[in-house]
Coordinates of C-alpha atoms and ligand atoms in Angstrom, one line a residue:
M23 CA 37.6 46.9 53.3
T24 CA 39.3 48.8 50.6
E25 CA 41.7 48.5 47.7
W26 CA 45.1 49.4 48.9
N27 CA 48.1 50.8 47.3
P28 CA 51.4 49.6 48.9
T29 CA 53.3 52.7 47.9
L30 CA 50.7 54.9 49.4
R31 CA 50.7 52.8 52.6
Q32 CA 54.5 53.1 52.9
E33 CA 54.3 56.9 52.4
V34 CA 51.6 57.1 55.1
F35 CA 53.8 55.2 57.6
A36 CA 56.9 57.3 56.7
E37 CA 55.0 60.5 57.3
A38 CA 53.4 59.5 60.6
P39 CA 54.7 61.6 63.6
D40 CA 56.9 59.7 66.1
T41 CA 55.4 61.2 69.2
E42 CA 52.1 60.4 70.9
P43 CA 49.2 61.2 70.8
E44 CA 50.0 63.0 67.5
R45 CA 50.8 59.7 65.8
Q46 CA 47.5 58.2 66.7
R47 CA 45.6 61.4 65.7
Y48 CA 47.3 61.1 62.3
F49 CA 46.2 57.5 61.9
M50 CA 42.6 58.3 63.0
E51 CA 42.6 60.8 60.1
Q52 CA 44.1 58.2 57.7
C53 CA 41.5 55.6 58.7
R54 CA 38.7 58.2 58.3
I55 CA 39.7 58.8 54.7
L56 CA 39.5 55.1 54.0
V57 CA 36.2 54.7 56.0
E58 CA 34.6 57.6 54.2
Q59 CA 35.7 56.2 50.8
R60 CA 34.1 52.9 51.8
A61 CA 30.9 54.7 52.8
R62 CA 30.7 56.3 49.3
E63 CA 31.2 52.9 47.6
T64 CA 28.6 51.0 49.6
G65 CA 26.1 53.8 50.4
H66 CA 26.3 53.3 54.2
V67 CA 28.7 54.5 56.9
P68 CA 30.6 51.5 58.3
T69 CA 29.5 50.6 61.8
A70 CA 31.5 49.5 64.8
C71 CA 30.4 47.6 67.9
V72 CA 32.6 47.5 71.0
V73 CA 31.7 44.8 73.5
N74 CA 33.1 45.0 76.9
F75 CA 33.8 42.1 79.3
G76 CA 35.0 42.6 82.9
C77 CA 35.8 45.3 85.3
Q78 CA 35.5 49.1 85.6
M79 CA 39.0 49.5 84.2
N80 CA 38.0 47.6 81.1
A81 CA 34.8 49.7 80.8
K82 CA 36.9 52.8 80.8
D83 CA 39.2 51.3 78.1
A84 CA 36.1 50.5 76.0
E85 CA 35.1 54.1 76.1
K86 CA 38.5 55.1 74.7
L87 CA 38.3 52.4 72.0
Q88 CA 34.9 53.7 71.1
G89 CA 36.2 57.3 71.0
I90 CA 39.0 56.3 68.6
L91 CA 36.6 54.3 66.3
E92 CA 34.3 57.3 66.1
E93 CA 37.2 59.6 65.2
A94 CA 38.2 57.0 62.6
G95 CA 34.8 57.6 60.9
F96 CA 32.8 54.6 62.1
Q97 CA 29.2 54.8 63.3
E98 CA 28.7 53.3 66.7
T99 CA 26.2 50.5 67.1
D100 CA 25.1 48.0 69.8
S101 CA 24.6 45.3 67.2
E102 CA 27.3 42.7 66.6
E103 CA 26.1 42.6 63.0
A104 CA 28.4 45.6 62.7
D105 CA 31.2 46.0 60.0
L106 CA 33.7 46.0 62.8
V107 CA 33.3 44.1 66.1
L108 CA 35.8 44.6 68.9
Y109 CA 35.8 42.5 72.0
N110 CA 37.6 44.0 75.0
T111 CA 38.2 40.8 77.0
C112 CA 38.7 39.9 80.6
T113 CA 40.5 36.9 82.0
V114 CA 40.2 37.2 85.8
R115 CA 38.2 34.0 86.0
E116 CA 38.0 31.2 83.5
N117 CA 34.3 31.8 82.9
A118 CA 35.2 35.2 81.3
N119 CA 37.4 33.4 78.7
L120 CA 34.8 30.7 78.0
R121 CA 32.2 33.4 77.2
V122 CA 34.5 35.0 74.7
Y123 CA 35.2 31.8 72.9
G124 CA 31.5 31.0 72.7
R125 CA 30.6 34.3 71.2
L126 CA 33.5 34.2 68.7
G127 CA 31.7 31.2 67.2
V128 CA 28.7 33.4 66.5
L129 CA 30.8 36.1 65.0
N130 CA 32.4 33.6 62.7
S131 CA 29.0 32.6 61.2
M132 CA 28.2 36.3 60.7
K133 CA 31.5 36.8 58.9
K134 CA 30.6 34.0 56.5
Q135 CA 27.6 36.1 55.4
N136 CA 29.8 39.3 55.3
P137 CA 33.4 38.5 54.5
E138 CA 34.4 42.1 54.8
K139 CA 33.5 42.1 58.5
I140 CA 36.4 42.9 60.8
I141 CA 36.7 41.0 64.0
A142 CA 39.1 42.4 66.6
L143 CA 40.1 41.3 70.1
C144 CA 41.9 43.2 72.8
G145 CA 42.2 43.3 76.5
C146 CA 43.4 41.1 79.3
M147 CA 43.0 37.7 77.6
M148 CA 45.3 38.8 74.8
Q149 CA 48.2 39.2 77.3
E150 CA 48.2 35.4 77.7
E151 CA 50.4 33.5 75.3
T152 CA 48.2 30.4 75.4
V153 CA 45.1 32.4 74.4
V154 CA 46.9 34.1 71.4
K155 CA 48.2 30.7 70.2
K156 CA 44.7 29.2 70.4
I157 CA 43.2 32.1 68.4
Q158 CA 45.9 31.9 65.8
T159 CA 45.2 28.2 65.3
S160 CA 41.5 27.7 65.9
Y161 CA 40.0 31.1 65.4
R162 CA 41.8 32.2 62.2
F163 CA 39.0 34.5 61.2
V164 CA 40.1 37.0 63.8
D165 CA 41.6 40.1 62.0
L166 CA 43.1 42.1 64.7
L167 CA 44.6 41.3 68.1
F168 CA 46.2 43.6 70.6
G169 CA 46.6 43.7 74.4
T170 CA 46.2 46.0 77.4
H171 CA 49.3 48.0 77.0
N172 CA 48.6 49.5 73.5
V173 CA 44.9 50.3 73.6
F174 CA 45.9 53.8 72.5
Q175 CA 47.3 52.3 69.3
L176 CA 43.9 51.1 67.9
A177 CA 43.9 53.6 65.0
E178 CA 47.4 52.6 63.8
L179 CA 46.6 48.9 64.0
L180 CA 43.3 49.4 62.3
Y181 CA 45.0 51.3 59.5
R182 CA 47.3 48.3 58.9
R183 CA 44.2 46.1 58.7
L184 CA 42.3 48.5 56.4
T185 CA 45.3 48.6 54.0
G186 CA 45.4 44.8 53.6
E187 CA 47.4 43.3 56.4
R188 CA 45.8 40.3 58.0
P189 CA 45.9 39.3 60.7
V190 CA 47.4 42.3 62.5
L191 CA 48.9 41.2 65.8
D192 CA 50.6 43.5 68.2
I193 CA 50.9 42.5 71.9
W194 CA 53.3 44.3 74.2
Q195 CA 54.8 42.5 77.2
G196 CA 54.7 45.7 79.3
T197 CA 55.0 49.4 79.2
D198 CA 55.9 52.4 81.3
Q199 CA 54.0 54.7 78.9
V200 CA 50.8 56.5 79.7
V201 CA 49.4 58.2 76.6
E202 CA 47.3 61.2 77.4
D203 CA 44.7 63.2 75.4
L204 CA 43.1 60.6 73.2
P205 CA 39.4 60.8 72.4
A206 CA 36.8 58.9 74.5
V207 CA 33.1 58.4 74.2
R208 CA 31.4 58.7 77.5
K209 CA 28.6 56.3 78.3
Y210 CA 26.9 58.7 80.7
P211 CA 26.9 62.5 80.4
F212 CA 26.7 63.0 84.2
K213 CA 29.3 60.5 85.6
S214 CA 32.6 59.2 84.4
G215 CA 35.5 56.9 85.4
V216 CA 38.9 58.5 85.5
N217 CA 42.1 56.3 85.4
I218 CA 44.5 57.3 88.1
M219 CA 46.9 54.4 87.8
F220 CA 47.4 51.2 85.8
G221 CA 48.7 47.8 86.6
C222 CA 49.2 46.0 89.9
N223 CA 52.3 45.0 91.9
N224 CA 50.6 42.9 94.6
F225 CA 50.7 39.4 93.1
C226 CA 48.0 37.9 95.2
S227 CA 48.6 34.2 94.5
Y228 CA 45.3 33.5 92.8
C229 CA 45.3 36.6 90.6
I230 CA 46.3 36.9 86.9
V231 CA 45.9 40.7 86.8
P232 CA 49.6 41.6 87.6
Y233 CA 50.6 39.4 84.6
V234 CA 48.2 40.8 82.1
R235 CA 48.0 44.5 83.3
G236 CA 51.7 44.8 84.1
R237 CA 53.5 46.9 86.8
E238 CA 51.9 49.8 88.7
R239 CA 52.1 53.1 86.9
S240 CA 50.4 56.3 88.2
R241 CA 49.2 59.2 86.1
E242 CA 50.6 62.6 86.9
P243 CA 48.2 64.5 89.2
E244 CA 48.1 67.5 86.8
D245 CA 46.9 65.2 84.0
I246 CA 44.2 63.7 86.2
L247 CA 43.0 67.1 87.5
R248 CA 43.0 68.6 84.0
E249 CA 40.8 65.7 82.9
I250 CA 38.4 66.1 85.8
E251 CA 38.2 69.8 85.2
R252 CA 37.3 69.2 81.6
L253 CA 34.7 66.6 82.7
A254 CA 33.2 69.1 85.1
A255 CA 33.0 71.7 82.4
D256 CA 31.2 69.1 80.3
G257 CA 28.5 68.6 83.0
V258 CA 29.9 65.6 84.9
Q259 CA 28.8 65.6 88.5
E260 CA 30.4 62.3 89.7
V261 CA 33.8 60.9 89.1
M262 CA 35.0 57.4 89.9
L263 CA 38.8 57.3 90.3
L264 CA 40.0 54.0 88.9
G265 CA 43.0 51.7 89.6
Q266 CA 43.7 48.1 90.6
N267 CA 45.0 49.4 93.9
V268 CA 44.3 53.1 94.3
N269 CA 45.7 53.2 97.8
S270 CA 49.2 52.9 96.4
Y271 CA 48.7 55.7 94.0
G272 CA 51.6 58.1 93.5
K273 CA 54.4 55.9 94.9
T274 CA 56.1 55.7 91.5
L275 CA 55.8 59.4 90.6
A276 CA 58.9 61.6 90.3
H277 CA 57.2 63.8 92.9
P278 CA 55.3 61.3 95.1
L279 CA 51.8 62.2 96.2
S280 CA 49.6 60.0 98.3
F281 CA 46.1 58.9 97.2
A282 CA 44.6 60.9 100.1
Q283 CA 46.4 64.0 98.9
L284 CA 45.1 63.4 95.4
L285 CA 41.6 63.1 96.7
E286 CA 41.9 66.5 98.5
R287 CA 42.9 68.1 95.2
V288 CA 40.0 66.4 93.3
E289 CA 37.7 67.7 96.0
E290 CA 38.6 71.3 95.1
V291 CA 37.5 70.9 91.4
P292 CA 34.4 73.1 91.1
G293 CA 31.4 71.4 89.6
I294 CA 32.3 67.9 90.8
R295 CA 29.8 67.0 93.4
R296 CA 30.6 63.4 94.1
I297 CA 33.8 61.3 94.2
R298 CA 34.1 57.6 94.3
F299 CA 37.1 55.3 93.9
M300 CA 37.9 51.7 93.2
T301 CA 39.7 49.4 94.2
S302 CA 41.2 49.7 97.7
H303 CA 43.6 47.1 99.0
P304 CA 43.2 46.8 102.8
K305 CA 47.0 46.6 103.4
D306 CA 47.6 50.0 101.8
L307 CA 44.6 51.9 103.2
S308 CA 46.1 54.7 105.3
E309 CA 44.9 56.5 108.4
E310 CA 45.4 59.7 106.3
L311 CA 42.8 58.4 103.8
I312 CA 40.3 57.6 106.6
Q313 CA 40.6 61.2 107.9
V314 CA 40.2 62.7 104.4
M315 CA 37.1 60.6 103.8
A316 CA 35.7 61.6 107.2
K317 CA 35.9 65.3 106.6
S318 CA 35.2 65.3 102.8
Q319 CA 32.0 66.9 101.5
K320 CA 32.2 65.0 98.2
I321 CA 33.6 61.6 98.8
C322 CA 30.7 59.1 98.7
R323 CA 29.8 57.2 101.8
H324 CA 30.8 53.9 100.3
L325 CA 34.0 51.9 100.3
H326 CA 34.7 48.7 98.4
L327 CA 37.2 46.8 100.5
P328 CA 38.0 43.3 99.2
L329 CA 38.3 40.7 101.9
Q330 CA 38.9 37.6 99.7
S331 CA 39.0 35.4 102.8
G332 CA 38.4 35.7 106.6
S333 CA 41.0 33.1 107.5
T334 CA 44.4 34.5 108.4
R335 CA 46.0 31.2 107.2
I336 CA 44.3 31.4 103.8
L337 CA 45.1 35.1 103.5
R338 CA 48.8 34.2 104.0
Q339 CA 48.5 31.6 101.2
M340 CA 46.8 34.3 99.1
N341 CA 49.7 36.7 99.7
R342 CA 47.3 39.3 100.8
R343 CA 49.6 40.7 103.6
Y344 CA 46.9 41.3 106.3
T345 CA 45.4 39.2 108.9
K346 CA 41.7 38.7 109.8
E347 CA 42.2 40.9 112.9
Q348 CA 43.9 43.7 110.9
Y349 CA 41.1 43.7 108.4
L350 CA 38.4 43.8 111.2
D351 CA 40.3 46.6 112.9
L352 CA 40.5 48.6 109.7
A353 CA 36.8 48.1 108.9
A354 CA 35.9 49.2 112.5
R355 CA 38.0 52.3 112.3
I356 CA 36.4 53.3 109.0
Q357 CA 32.9 52.7 110.3
E358 CA 33.7 54.8 113.3
A359 CA 35.3 57.7 111.4
V360 CA 32.7 57.8 108.7
P361 CA 29.3 57.0 110.3
G362 CA 26.8 55.3 108.0
I363 CA 29.4 54.3 105.4
A364 CA 28.5 51.3 103.3
L365 CA 31.2 48.7 103.0
T366 CA 31.2 46.3 100.1
T367 CA 33.6 43.5 99.3
D368 CA 34.9 40.7 97.1
I369 CA 35.2 37.2 98.6
I370 CA 36.6 34.0 97.0
V371 CA 35.6 30.6 98.3
G372 CA 37.3 27.3 97.5
F373 CA 40.9 28.7 97.4
P374 CA 43.3 25.7 97.5
G375 CA 43.5 24.2 101.0
E376 CA 40.4 26.1 102.3
T377 CA 38.9 24.0 105.1
E378 CA 35.4 24.3 106.7
E379 CA 37.1 26.1 109.6
D380 CA 38.7 28.6 107.2
F381 CA 35.3 29.1 105.6
Q382 CA 33.7 29.7 109.0
E383 CA 36.3 32.5 109.6
T384 CA 35.1 34.1 106.4
L385 CA 31.4 33.9 107.6
D386 CA 32.5 35.4 110.9
V387 CA 34.0 38.5 109.2
V388 CA 30.9 38.8 107.0
R389 CA 28.7 38.8 110.2
R390 CA 30.9 41.3 112.1
V391 CA 31.6 43.8 109.3
R392 CA 28.0 43.6 107.9
Y393 CA 28.6 44.4 104.2
D394 CA 26.0 46.3 102.2
S395 CA 26.8 43.9 99.4
A396 CA 29.5 41.4 98.4
F397 CA 30.7 39.9 95.1
T398 CA 31.2 36.3 95.9
F399 CA 33.4 34.1 93.6
L400 CA 34.3 30.5 93.2
Y401 CA 38.0 30.2 93.1
S402 CA 39.1 29.8 89.5
K403 CA 42.5 28.3 88.7
R404 CA 44.5 30.7 86.5
T405 CA 47.5 29.2 84.7
G406 CA 50.8 30.8 85.6
T407 CA 49.7 32.0 89.1
P408 CA 51.3 30.5 92.2
A409 CA 47.9 29.2 93.5
A410 CA 47.4 27.1 90.3
A411 CA 50.3 24.9 91.3
M412 CA 49.1 24.5 94.9
E413 CA 48.0 21.1 96.1
N414 CA 44.7 20.5 97.9
Q415 CA 42.5 22.1 95.3
V416 CA 39.0 22.1 96.8
P417 CA 36.4 19.8 95.1
P418 CA 33.9 21.8 93.0
E419 CA 30.9 20.6 94.9
V420 CA 32.4 21.6 98.3
A421 CA 33.2 25.1 96.9
Q422 CA 29.7 25.4 95.4
D423 CA 28.1 24.5 98.7
R424 CA 30.2 27.1 100.5
L425 CA 29.4 29.7 97.9
E426 CA 25.7 29.1 98.4
R427 CA 25.9 29.4 102.2
L428 CA 28.0 32.5 101.9
L429 CA 25.6 34.2 99.5
A430 CA 22.6 33.4 101.8
E431 CA 24.4 35.1 104.7
V432 CA 25.5 38.1 102.6
Q433 CA 22.0 38.6 101.3
R434 CA 20.4 38.2 104.8
I435 CA 22.6 41.0 106.2
A436 CA 22.3 43.2 103.1
G437 CA 18.5 43.0 103.4
E438 CA 18.7 44.0 107.1
L439 CA 20.9 47.0 106.3
C440 CA 18.8 48.3 103.5
G441 CA 16.0 49.2 105.9
K442 CA 18.1 51.3 108.2
D443 CA 17.8 54.6 106.3
T444 CA 14.1 54.5 105.7
G445 CA 12.5 57.9 106.6
T446 CA 15.8 59.8 106.0
R447 CA 16.3 62.5 103.4
Q448 CA 19.3 61.9 101.1
E449 CA 20.7 63.2 97.9
A450 CA 20.3 61.0 94.8
L451 CA 22.0 61.4 91.4
V452 CA 19.3 60.5 88.9
E453 CA 20.7 58.0 86.4
G454 CA 17.7 57.3 84.2
L455 CA 14.1 56.3 83.9
D456 CA 13.0 53.3 85.8
D457 CA 13.3 50.1 83.7
H458 CA 9.8 48.9 84.7
D459 CA 7.8 52.0 85.3
P460 CA 8.3 55.1 83.1
A461 CA 6.6 57.3 85.7
L462 CA 9.6 56.7 88.0
V463 CA 13.2 57.6 87.8
T464 CA 16.2 55.7 89.3
G465 CA 18.8 57.5 91.4
R466 CA 22.0 56.5 93.1
L467 CA 22.5 57.4 96.8
S468 CA 25.9 58.3 98.2
N469 CA 26.1 54.8 99.7
N470 CA 25.6 53.3 96.3
R471 CA 22.1 52.0 96.9
M472 CA 19.4 52.8 94.3
V473 CA 16.2 54.7 95.0
H474 CA 13.1 54.8 92.7
F475 CA 10.8 57.8 92.8
P476 CA 8.2 59.7 90.7
G477 CA 9.9 61.9 88.1
D478 CA 10.6 62.4 84.5
A479 CA 13.6 62.5 82.0
S480 CA 14.3 66.1 82.8
L481 CA 15.8 65.0 86.1
I482 CA 18.4 62.7 84.6
G483 CA 21.9 63.8 85.6
R484 CA 20.6 66.0 88.5
L485 CA 21.5 65.5 92.1
V486 CA 18.2 65.9 94.0
P487 CA 17.0 65.5 97.6
V488 CA 14.9 62.4 98.1
R489 CA 12.9 61.2 101.1
L490 CA 13.4 57.4 101.4
T491 CA 9.9 56.1 102.1
E492 CA 10.2 52.3 101.9
A493 CA 12.9 49.7 101.8
K494 CA 12.5 46.9 99.2
G495 CA 15.2 44.5 100.2
F496 CA 18.1 45.9 98.1
Y497 CA 16.8 49.3 97.0
Y498 CA 14.5 52.0 98.3
M499 CA 11.3 53.7 97.1
G500 CA 11.2 57.5 97.7
R501 CA 9.8 60.9 96.8
M502 CA 11.6 64.0 95.7
E503 CA 11.7 66.9 98.1
E504 CA 12.6 70.5 97.5
Ligands
5AD2 N1 39.3 33.1 91.2 C1 38.2 33.7 91.7 N2 38.1 35.0 91.9 C2 39.1 35.8 91.6 N3 39.3 37.1 91.7 C3 40.5 37.5 91.2 N4 41.1 36.4 90.8 C4 40.3 35.3 91.0 C5 40.4 33.9 90.8 N5 41.5 33.3 90.3 C6 38.3 38.0 92.2 C7 38.9 38.7 93.5 C8 39.0 40.1 93.0 C9 37.9 40.3 92.0 C10 38.1 41.4 91.0 O1 38.0 39.0 91.3 O2 37.9 38.6 94.5 O3 38.9 41.1 94.1
SF4_3 FE1 44.7 40.9 91.7 FE2 45.4 41.3 94.1 FE3 46.1 43.1 92.2 FE4 43.6 42.9 93.0 S1 45.3 43.5 94.3 S2 44.3 43.0 91.0 S3 43.3 40.8 93.5 S4 46.8 40.9 92.4

């Protein structure tokens, strides 16, 4: 993007602080100088577009990446015509990878029109050696590649690109580092995700996450609380505590603290009105957590509790470390301790060796627990995971048929459950104007269902009492009450 002077570049690197986050702040400033120079030359401020694929953890990373790019002088845009496009990738299922390859083709044609365009890739896919090799050989127009462990380094890597290096490739195999206090752009002013831990140690046999996100690391509670206090001061009402397995939070800290204890401390932060968290592994969900949820004023009446399969035999093959009976017992204890709680889940069909009987066990759990909603997935073979090497892979048409039957059952139950709160008065956090009718606003209930009711933009970000007047299958209509 700019002429570069090798001597100056060396000086900049020699002067950069060794400690974080100071080093990255320094590189943000150095990038900004180059970006501003470029803006003067071309008459427009260079634009940057971050595209996120995948889960809530990735969405949070994307906000950090956007924050860094903004500090580096770029103007944010939604259009992939931008001067810099960064894909934050996901690799949990193969479909996610295929989508990225498809879209890279489109970016390449744009780059032919605008050779100065910078194309950058980061996130989970980049932690796979085969992916990086493929990009290096077949997608040579990519300028910048980094992984999940050094997201915080974007400014430094970008500086290397802006001063002539190409491609810039820096992928770490793992880290025990948690870099605090970097900028982030928040998508919503009234709610925010907060990382409490990174990585996963569970090694479910189908899952690639432990390989691409590394070992479990918890943030210090003081850092988490300081961030939440700052968010509250900034007007945030609802926080979502994020981790691949929040129930094992704190085990690796010098002064261990349980997830339930962390929640109790978050509950004390003034200004925060609602607390959510994601994701819970059933095997680590403690009685202590159930009790904290039961007495909390702020923890939302919703729990995402991935089942994956209802068959104890398949669960063992999946290395989930609970049985069907243990899961059912846990779900029942939670439903009893927290009346009205909405349970949601993730289910995989077509795991290697899954028989019709195993699948019936899954349907049985779905009918007994009665989930508010469920994410249902076709098993996807991920290279390098133990399940990929298992025999008895289920034929795709069999898996597809099970998926359809499962979805029908999930939807039938979810529809029945949606009506049960009709007539009640509940608090809703107003998230925006209704997409279809500008005379309505859309709010989220504690149990994660949506409600649409008459209102205007002044309500956005407010927690308001709403009477639920009518159930519409998966959401409610309502009216605001004072
Ligand atoms: N195939 C299908 N679904 C998967 N998930 C994780 N790995 C796979 C896979 N290989 C699902 C699990 C998990 C969710 C985030 O993605 O259900 O809970
Ligand atoms: Fe994957 Fe299992 Fe870890 Fe979830 S808990 S990220 S499914 S290995």
